[in-house]
Amino acid sequence: MKAGLSATFGARVSVSIGDEIVGAPLVSRRFVYFLVLCFIWGSTWIPAKLALSAVPPVLLAGIRFVPAGLLLLVIAAAKGNTRIARKDWLRLGVVGLLTTTISYALMFWAMQFIRTGFAAVVDFTVVPVFLLAFAVIAGEEAFHWRQAMAIALGIVGLLFLFLPSLHVGSNMTEFGAALVVILSVATYCWGSVLARPLLRTYSSTLVAGVSNLAGGILLLVLSLAFEPRAHEELQVQHWSWAIWLSWAYLFLLGTVIAATIFLVLVREWGPSRAGSYAFVSPGIAVFLGWLVFDERFGVVEGIGMLIMLTATYLAIKRPEATTKAAAE
């Protein structure tokens, strides 16, 4: 995507990467995870913007996911969680292909032809829609009216948040790129839903490690084969300290920590509730843009954030009976 809030929400928090926060009540643990996820994925655009000024996008994704996958597998091995049944390898491979390789390859291709604000509206609008639709189709969740209301409110809030910064005059090329962004999000969401049965058997650390490593290797292959300057920029000794810090943030927080948290929430909350980060992270991104880069943040954007927070409340607080949550 990436504590002082613990006093406010009554959670006893200790630092952890994985499936448990020691000493935290279950409900508080989920909510703290969710807040951390929203902040990380709402802030990763800043280091990504800095890194992409020098490193080709698909290469950046590859060198982000490969070491993240390796580190997650080391953590899983330290916990003794590395044995995978033969019948599950195919599903794991499909999850990595959808959530990492195909999703990011399509997204980065589309970003060449589409404005960032327009892409953000498309991306965050369809994430909760696809997660809910695929979860219902796969039998992982039952539909509830709160979900529909949350999604509708979230879309309205996104429009308030981003439309002031958009410009009229989009051409057919940009709308074609927007369709590719939608396809990218669809592949990511379908892969996330397919991962949920695996998460009932294996740790989120192991599932994220395998999918990130396999998908990241394929991204590196694609980058080296087709992306200009990929071979040159792979010589990381030429990177500036700003690029190194940006890569470290994307690799450690944006992938190792946030991706693991997201899978924990997919397992325990269900895909659509976990996907409600899409109603919070854009507001964080816009606020940080105002704070760091003095970008626009006015009354309209503030209204959008309030609407999206209301949508998040509806998405998170819907009855537990509407999800087929994994056994605690």
CSV table of C-alpha atoms in Angstrom, one decimal:
chain,number,residue,atom,x,y,z
A,1,MET,CA,0.0,0.0,0.0
A,2,LYS,CA,2.7,0.8,4.7
A,3,ALA,CA,1.6,2.9,18.1
A,4,GLY,CA,0.2,5.7,19.2
A,5,LEU,CA,-3.3,4.8,18.1
A,6,SER,CA,-3.3,1.8,20.4
A,7,ALA,CA,-4.3,4.0,23.4
A,8,THR,CA,-7.3,5.4,21.5
A,9,PHE,CA,-8.6,2.0,20.4
A,10,GLY,CA,-7.7,0.0,23.5
A,11,ALA,CA,-5.2,-2.3,21.8
A,12,ARG,CA,-2.1,-3.7,23.5
A,13,VAL,CA,0.2,-3.7,20.5
A,14,SER,CA,3.6,-5.2,20.0
A,15,VAL,CA,5.6,-5.2,16.7
A,16,SER,CA,5.2,-8.3,14.6
A,17,ILE,CA,5.2,-9.4,11.0
A,18,GLY,CA,2.9,-12.3,10.3
A,19,ASP,CA,-0.4,-13.6,11.6
A,20,GLU,CA,-0.4,-12.6,15.2
A,21,ILE,CA,0.2,-9.5,17.4
A,22,VAL,CA,1.1,-10.8,20.8
A,23,GLY,CA,-1.0,-9.5,23.6
A,24,ALA,CA,-3.6,-7.7,21.3
A,25,PRO,CA,-7.3,-8.6,21.6
A,26,LEU,CA,-8.5,-10.1,18.3
A,27,VAL,CA,-10.9,-7.3,17.2
A,28,SER,CA,-8.3,-4.6,18.0
A,29,ARG,CA,-5.6,-6.5,16.3
A,30,ARG,CA,-7.6,-6.6,13.1
A,31,PHE,CA,-8.3,-2.9,13.2
A,32,VAL,CA,-4.7,-1.9,14.0
A,33,TYR,CA,-3.6,-4.1,11.1
A,34,PHE,CA,-6.1,-2.3,8.9
A,35,LEU,CA,-4.9,1.2,9.9
A,36,VAL,CA,-1.3,0.2,9.3
A,37,LEU,CA,-2.2,-1.2,5.9
A,38,CYS,CA,-4.1,2.0,4.9
A,39,PHE,CA,-1.2,4.3,5.9
A,40,ILE,CA,1.5,2.2,4.2
A,41,TRP,CA,-0.4,1.8,0.9
A,42,GLY,CA,-1.5,5.5,1.1
A,43,SER,CA,2.1,6.6,1.5
A,44,THR,CA,4.0,4.4,-1.0
A,45,TRP,CA,3.3,6.7,-3.9
A,46,ILE,CA,5.9,9.2,-2.5
A,47,PRO,CA,8.9,6.8,-2.6
A,48,ALA,CA,7.5,5.2,-5.8
A,49,LYS,CA,7.4,8.7,-7.5
A,50,LEU,CA,11.0,9.3,-6.5
A,51,ALA,CA,12.3,5.9,-7.5
A,52,LEU,CA,10.5,5.9,-10.9
A,53,SER,CA,12.3,9.1,-11.8
A,54,ALA,CA,15.4,6.9,-12.3
A,55,VAL,CA,14.4,3.3,-12.4
A,56,PRO,CA,12.1,1.7,-15.2
A,57,PRO,CA,8.8,0.8,-13.6
A,58,VAL,CA,8.7,-3.0,-14.3
A,59,LEU,CA,12.3,-3.3,-13.2
A,60,LEU,CA,11.4,-1.4,-10.0
A,61,ALA,CA,8.5,-3.8,-9.3
A,62,GLY,CA,10.8,-6.8,-9.9
A,63,ILE,CA,13.5,-5.7,-7.6
A,64,ARG,CA,10.9,-4.9,-5.0
A,65,PHE,CA,9.1,-8.2,-5.1
A,66,VAL,CA,12.0,-10.7,-5.4
A,67,PRO,CA,13.9,-9.7,-2.2
A,68,ALA,CA,10.5,-9.3,-0.4
A,69,GLY,CA,9.6,-12.8,-1.4
A,70,LEU,CA,13.0,-14.1,-0.2
A,71,LEU,CA,12.7,-12.3,3.1
A,72,LEU,CA,9.2,-13.6,3.7
A,73,LEU,CA,10.3,-17.1,3.0
A,74,VAL,CA,13.2,-16.8,5.5
A,75,ILE,CA,10.7,-15.6,8.1
A,76,ALA,CA,8.3,-18.5,7.3
A,77,ALA,CA,11.2,-21.0,7.5
A,78,ALA,CA,12.2,-19.6,10.9
A,79,LYS,CA,8.6,-20.4,12.0
A,80,GLY,CA,8.8,-23.9,10.5
A,81,ASN,CA,6.1,-23.0,7.9
A,82,THR,CA,7.6,-24.0,4.6
A,83,ARG,CA,6.0,-27.3,3.7
A,84,ILE,CA,3.4,-27.0,0.9
A,85,ALA,CA,1.3,-29.9,-0.4
A,86,ARG,CA,1.8,-30.8,-4.0
A,87,LYS,CA,-1.9,-30.1,-4.7
A,88,ASP,CA,-1.5,-26.5,-3.7
A,89,TRP,CA,1.4,-25.5,-5.8
A,90,LEU,CA,-0.7,-24.8,-8.9
A,91,ARG,CA,-3.0,-22.4,-6.9
A,92,LEU,CA,0.0,-20.7,-5.4
A,93,GLY,CA,1.6,-20.2,-8.8
A,94,VAL,CA,-1.7,-18.8,-10.2
A,95,VAL,CA,-2.0,-16.4,-7.2
A,96,GLY,CA,1.6,-15.1,-7.8
A,97,LEU,CA,1.0,-14.7,-11.5
A,98,LEU,CA,-2.3,-12.8,-11.0
A,99,THR,CA,-1.4,-10.6,-8.1
A,100,THR,CA,2.2,-9.8,-9.0
A,101,THR,CA,3.3,-10.4,-12.6
A,102,ILE,CA,0.2,-9.8,-14.7
A,103,SER,CA,-1.3,-7.1,-12.5
A,104,TYR,CA,1.8,-5.0,-12.2
A,105,ALA,CA,2.9,-5.5,-15.9
A,106,LEU,CA,-0.6,-4.3,-17.0
A,107,MET,CA,-0.6,-1.4,-14.6
A,108,PHE,CA,2.8,-0.1,-15.5
A,109,TRP,CA,2.1,-0.4,-19.2
A,110,ALA,CA,-1.1,1.7,-18.8
A,111,MET,CA,0.7,4.3,-16.6
A,112,GLN,CA,2.6,5.4,-19.8
A,113,PHE,CA,-0.7,6.7,-21.3
A,114,ILE,CA,-2.9,7.8,-18.4
A,115,ARG,CA,-2.7,10.7,-15.9
A,116,THR,CA,-2.0,9.7,-12.3
A,117,GLY,CA,-5.2,11.2,-10.9
A,118,PHE,CA,-7.4,9.5,-13.5
A,119,ALA,CA,-5.6,6.1,-12.8
A,120,ALA,CA,-6.1,6.5,-9.1
A,121,VAL,CA,-9.9,7.1,-9.5
A,122,VAL,CA,-10.2,4.0,-11.7
A,123,ASP,CA,-8.0,1.9,-9.5
A,124,PHE,CA,-9.4,2.6,-6.1
A,125,THR,CA,-13.0,2.6,-7.4
A,126,VAL,CA,-13.0,-0.9,-8.8
A,127,VAL,CA,-10.8,-2.6,-6.1
A,128,PRO,CA,-13.7,-3.1,-3.6
A,129,VAL,CA,-16.2,-3.9,-6.4
A,130,PHE,CA,-14.0,-6.7,-7.9
A,131,LEU,CA,-13.1,-8.1,-4.5
A,132,LEU,CA,-16.7,-8.3,-3.5
A,133,ALA,CA,-17.9,-9.8,-6.8
A,134,PHE,CA,-15.1,-12.4,-7.0
A,135,ALA,CA,-15.6,-13.3,-3.3
A,136,VAL,CA,-19.3,-13.9,-3.8
A,137,ILE,CA,-18.7,-15.9,-7.0
A,138,ALA,CA,-16.1,-18.1,-5.3
A,139,GLY,CA,-18.4,-18.7,-2.3
A,140,GLU,CA,-16.0,-16.9,0.1
A,141,GLU,CA,-18.6,-14.3,1.2
A,142,ALA,CA,-22.3,-13.8,1.2
A,143,PHE,CA,-23.6,-10.5,-0.2
A,144,HIS,CA,-25.0,-7.9,2.3
A,145,TRP,CA,-26.7,-4.5,1.7
A,146,ARG,CA,-24.0,-2.7,3.8
A,147,GLN,CA,-21.4,-3.8,1.2
A,148,ALA,CA,-23.3,-2.2,-1.7
A,149,MET,CA,-23.9,1.0,0.3
A,150,ALA,CA,-20.2,1.1,1.3
A,151,ILE,CA,-19.1,0.7,-2.3
A,152,ALA,CA,-21.5,3.3,-3.5
A,153,LEU,CA,-20.4,5.8,-0.9
A,154,GLY,CA,-16.8,5.0,-1.5
A,155,ILE,CA,-17.1,5.8,-5.2
A,156,VAL,CA,-18.8,9.1,-4.5
A,157,GLY,CA,-16.0,10.0,-2.0
A,158,LEU,CA,-13.3,9.1,-4.5
A,159,LEU,CA,-14.9,11.4,-7.1
A,160,PHE,CA,-15.0,14.3,-4.6
A,161,LEU,CA,-11.4,13.5,-3.6
A,162,PHE,CA,-9.9,13.4,-7.1
A,163,LEU,CA,-12.1,15.2,-9.6
A,164,PRO,CA,-10.9,18.7,-8.6
A,165,SER,CA,-7.4,17.7,-9.7
A,166,LEU,CA,-8.5,16.1,-13.0
A,167,HIS,CA,-8.8,17.8,-16.3
A,168,VAL,CA,-11.3,17.4,-19.1
A,169,GLY,CA,-10.2,16.3,-22.6
A,170,SER,CA,-9.3,12.7,-22.1
A,171,ASN,CA,-8.7,10.9,-25.4
A,172,MET,CA,-9.4,7.4,-26.6
A,173,THR,CA,-5.8,6.3,-25.8
A,174,GLU,CA,-6.2,7.3,-22.2
A,175,PHE,CA,-9.6,5.6,-21.9
A,176,GLY,CA,-8.1,2.5,-23.4
A,177,ALA,CA,-5.3,2.7,-20.8
A,178,ALA,CA,-8.0,3.0,-18.1
A,179,LEU,CA,-9.5,-0.2,-19.3
A,180,VAL,CA,-6.1,-1.9,-18.9
A,181,VAL,CA,-6.0,-0.5,-15.4
A,182,ILE,CA,-9.3,-2.1,-14.7
A,183,LEU,CA,-8.0,-5.4,-16.1
A,184,SER,CA,-4.9,-5.0,-13.9
A,185,VAL,CA,-7.1,-4.5,-10.8
A,186,ALA,CA,-9.3,-7.4,-11.7
A,187,THR,CA,-6.4,-9.8,-11.9
A,188,TYR,CA,-5.1,-8.6,-8.6
A,189,CYS,CA,-8.5,-9.0,-6.9
A,190,TRP,CA,-9.1,-12.5,-8.4
A,191,GLY,CA,-5.7,-13.6,-7.2
A,192,SER,CA,-6.4,-12.3,-3.7
A,193,VAL,CA,-9.7,-14.2,-3.6
A,194,LEU,CA,-8.0,-17.4,-4.8
A,195,ALA,CA,-5.4,-17.0,-2.0
A,196,ARG,CA,-8.0,-17.2,0.8
A,197,PRO,CA,-8.4,-21.0,0.8
A,198,LEU,CA,-4.6,-21.3,1.0
A,199,LEU,CA,-4.5,-18.9,3.9
A,200,ARG,CA,-6.7,-21.4,5.9
A,201,THR,CA,-3.9,-23.9,5.6
A,202,TYR,CA,-0.7,-21.9,5.3
A,203,SER,CA,0.6,-18.7,7.0
A,204,SER,CA,0.2,-15.4,5.3
A,205,THR,CA,4.0,-15.1,5.4
A,206,LEU,CA,4.5,-18.2,3.3
A,207,VAL,CA,1.7,-17.4,0.8
A,208,ALA,CA,3.0,-13.9,0.3
A,209,GLY,CA,6.6,-15.1,0.1
A,210,VAL,CA,6.0,-17.6,-2.6
A,211,SER,CA,3.7,-15.4,-4.7
A,212,ASN,CA,6.0,-12.4,-4.5
A,213,LEU,CA,9.1,-14.3,-5.3
A,214,ALA,CA,7.6,-16.2,-8.3
A,215,GLY,CA,5.8,-13.1,-9.6
A,216,GLY,CA,8.8,-10.9,-9.1
A,217,ILE,CA,11.2,-13.2,-11.0
A,218,LEU,CA,8.8,-13.1,-14.0
A,219,LEU,CA,8.7,-9.3,-13.8
A,220,LEU,CA,12.5,-9.1,-13.8
A,221,VAL,CA,12.5,-11.4,-16.9
A,222,LEU,CA,10.0,-9.1,-18.7
A,223,SER,CA,11.9,-6.0,-17.7
A,224,LEU,CA,15.3,-7.3,-18.9
A,225,ALA,CA,13.7,-8.5,-22.2
A,226,PHE,CA,11.6,-5.5,-23.1
A,227,GLU,CA,12.4,-2.5,-20.9
A,228,PRO,CA,14.9,0.2,-22.0
A,229,ARG,CA,17.7,0.9,-19.5
A,230,ALA,CA,16.8,-2.1,-17.4
A,231,HIS,CA,20.3,-3.7,-17.7
A,232,GLU,CA,21.9,-0.3,-16.9
A,233,GLU,CA,19.7,0.5,-13.9
A,234,LEU,CA,20.1,-3.0,-12.5
A,235,GLN,CA,23.6,-1.9,-11.6
A,236,VAL,CA,22.4,-0.6,-8.3
A,237,GLN,CA,25.8,0.8,-7.2
A,238,HIS,CA,24.9,3.9,-9.3
A,239,TRP,CA,21.8,4.6,-7.3
A,240,SER,CA,21.6,7.8,-5.2
A,241,TRP,CA,20.7,7.6,-1.5
A,242,ALA,CA,17.2,8.8,-2.3
A,243,ILE,CA,16.6,5.9,-4.7
A,244,TRP,CA,17.9,3.5,-2.1
A,245,LEU,CA,15.6,4.8,0.6
A,246,SER,CA,12.7,4.8,-1.7
A,247,TRP,CA,13.4,1.2,-2.7
A,248,ALA,CA,13.8,0.2,0.9
A,249,TYR,CA,10.4,1.7,1.8
A,250,LEU,CA,8.6,0.0,-1.1
A,251,PHE,CA,10.4,-3.3,-0.4
A,252,LEU,CA,10.1,-3.5,3.4
A,253,LEU,CA,7.0,-1.6,4.3
A,254,GLY,CA,5.0,-1.6,1.0
A,255,THR,CA,5.5,-5.3,0.3
A,256,VAL,CA,6.9,-7.3,3.2
A,257,ILE,CA,4.7,-5.8,5.9
A,258,ALA,CA,1.7,-4.5,4.0
A,259,ALA,CA,1.2,-7.5,1.7
A,260,THR,CA,1.3,-9.8,4.7
A,261,ILE,CA,-1.2,-7.7,6.6
A,262,PHE,CA,-3.5,-7.6,3.6
A,263,LEU,CA,-3.5,-11.4,3.4
A,264,VAL,CA,-4.2,-11.7,7.1
A,265,LEU,CA,-7.2,-9.5,6.7
A,266,VAL,CA,-8.3,-11.4,3.6
A,267,ARG,CA,-8.3,-14.6,5.6
A,268,GLU,CA,-10.0,-13.1,8.8
A,269,TRP,CA,-12.2,-10.4,7.4
A,270,GLY,CA,-12.9,-11.6,3.9
A,271,PRO,CA,-11.7,-10.1,0.6
A,272,SER,CA,-14.2,-7.3,0.3
A,273,ARG,CA,-13.8,-6.0,3.9
A,274,ALA,CA,-10.0,-6.2,3.5
A,275,GLY,CA,-10.3,-4.2,0.3
A,276,SER,CA,-12.0,-1.3,2.1
A,277,TYR,CA,-8.5,0.1,2.4
A,278,ALA,CA,-9.3,1.6,-1.0
A,279,PHE,CA,-11.6,4.0,0.8
A,280,VAL,CA,-8.9,5.2,3.2
A,281,SER,CA,-5.5,5.1,1.4
A,282,PRO,CA,-6.4,7.6,-1.3
A,283,GLY,CA,-7.3,10.2,1.4
A,284,ILE,CA,-3.9,9.6,3.1
A,285,ALA,CA,-2.2,9.9,-0.3
A,286,VAL,CA,-3.9,13.3,-1.0
A,287,PHE,CA,-3.2,14.6,2.5
A,288,LEU,CA,0.5,13.6,2.2
A,289,GLY,CA,0.6,15.2,-1.2
A,290,TRP,CA,-0.6,18.5,0.4
A,291,LEU,CA,1.8,18.1,3.3
A,292,VAL,CA,5.0,17.1,1.4
A,293,PHE,CA,4.5,18.6,-2.1
A,294,ASP,CA,2.0,21.4,-1.3
A,295,GLU,CA,-0.6,19.9,-3.7
A,296,ARG,CA,-4.2,20.9,-3.6
A,297,PHE,CA,-6.3,20.0,-0.6
A,298,GLY,CA,-9.5,21.9,-0.1
A,299,VAL,CA,-13.0,21.7,1.1
A,300,VAL,CA,-14.1,19.3,-1.7
A,301,GLU,CA,-11.3,16.9,-0.9
A,302,GLY,CA,-12.2,17.1,2.8
A,303,ILE,CA,-15.8,16.2,2.0
A,304,GLY,CA,-14.5,13.3,-0.1
A,305,MET,CA,-12.4,11.9,2.8
A,306,LEU,CA,-15.4,12.1,5.2
A,307,ILE,CA,-17.6,10.2,2.7
A,308,MET,CA,-14.9,7.6,2.2
A,309,LEU,CA,-14.4,7.1,5.9
A,310,THR,CA,-18.2,6.6,6.3
A,311,ALA,CA,-18.0,4.0,3.6
A,312,THR,CA,-15.1,2.3,5.4
A,313,TYR,CA,-17.1,2.2,8.6
A,314,LEU,CA,-20.0,0.5,6.8
A,315,ALA,CA,-17.7,-2.0,5.1
A,316,ILE,CA,-15.8,-3.0,8.3
A,317,LYS,CA,-18.7,-3.0,10.7
A,318,ARG,CA,-21.1,-5.2,8.8
A,319,PRO,CA,-22.2,-8.3,10.6
A,320,GLU,CA,-19.7,-11.2,10.9
A,321,ALA,CA,-22.4,-13.6,9.8
A,322,THR,CA,-22.1,-12.2,6.2
A,323,THR,CA,-18.6,-13.6,5.8
A,324,LYS,CA,-17.4,-17.2,5.9
A,325,ALA,CA,-14.5,-16.2,8.0
A,326,ALA,CA,-11.8,-18.7,8.8
A,327,ALA,CA,-11.9,-20.4,12.2
A,328,GLU,CA,-10.0,-18.4,14.8
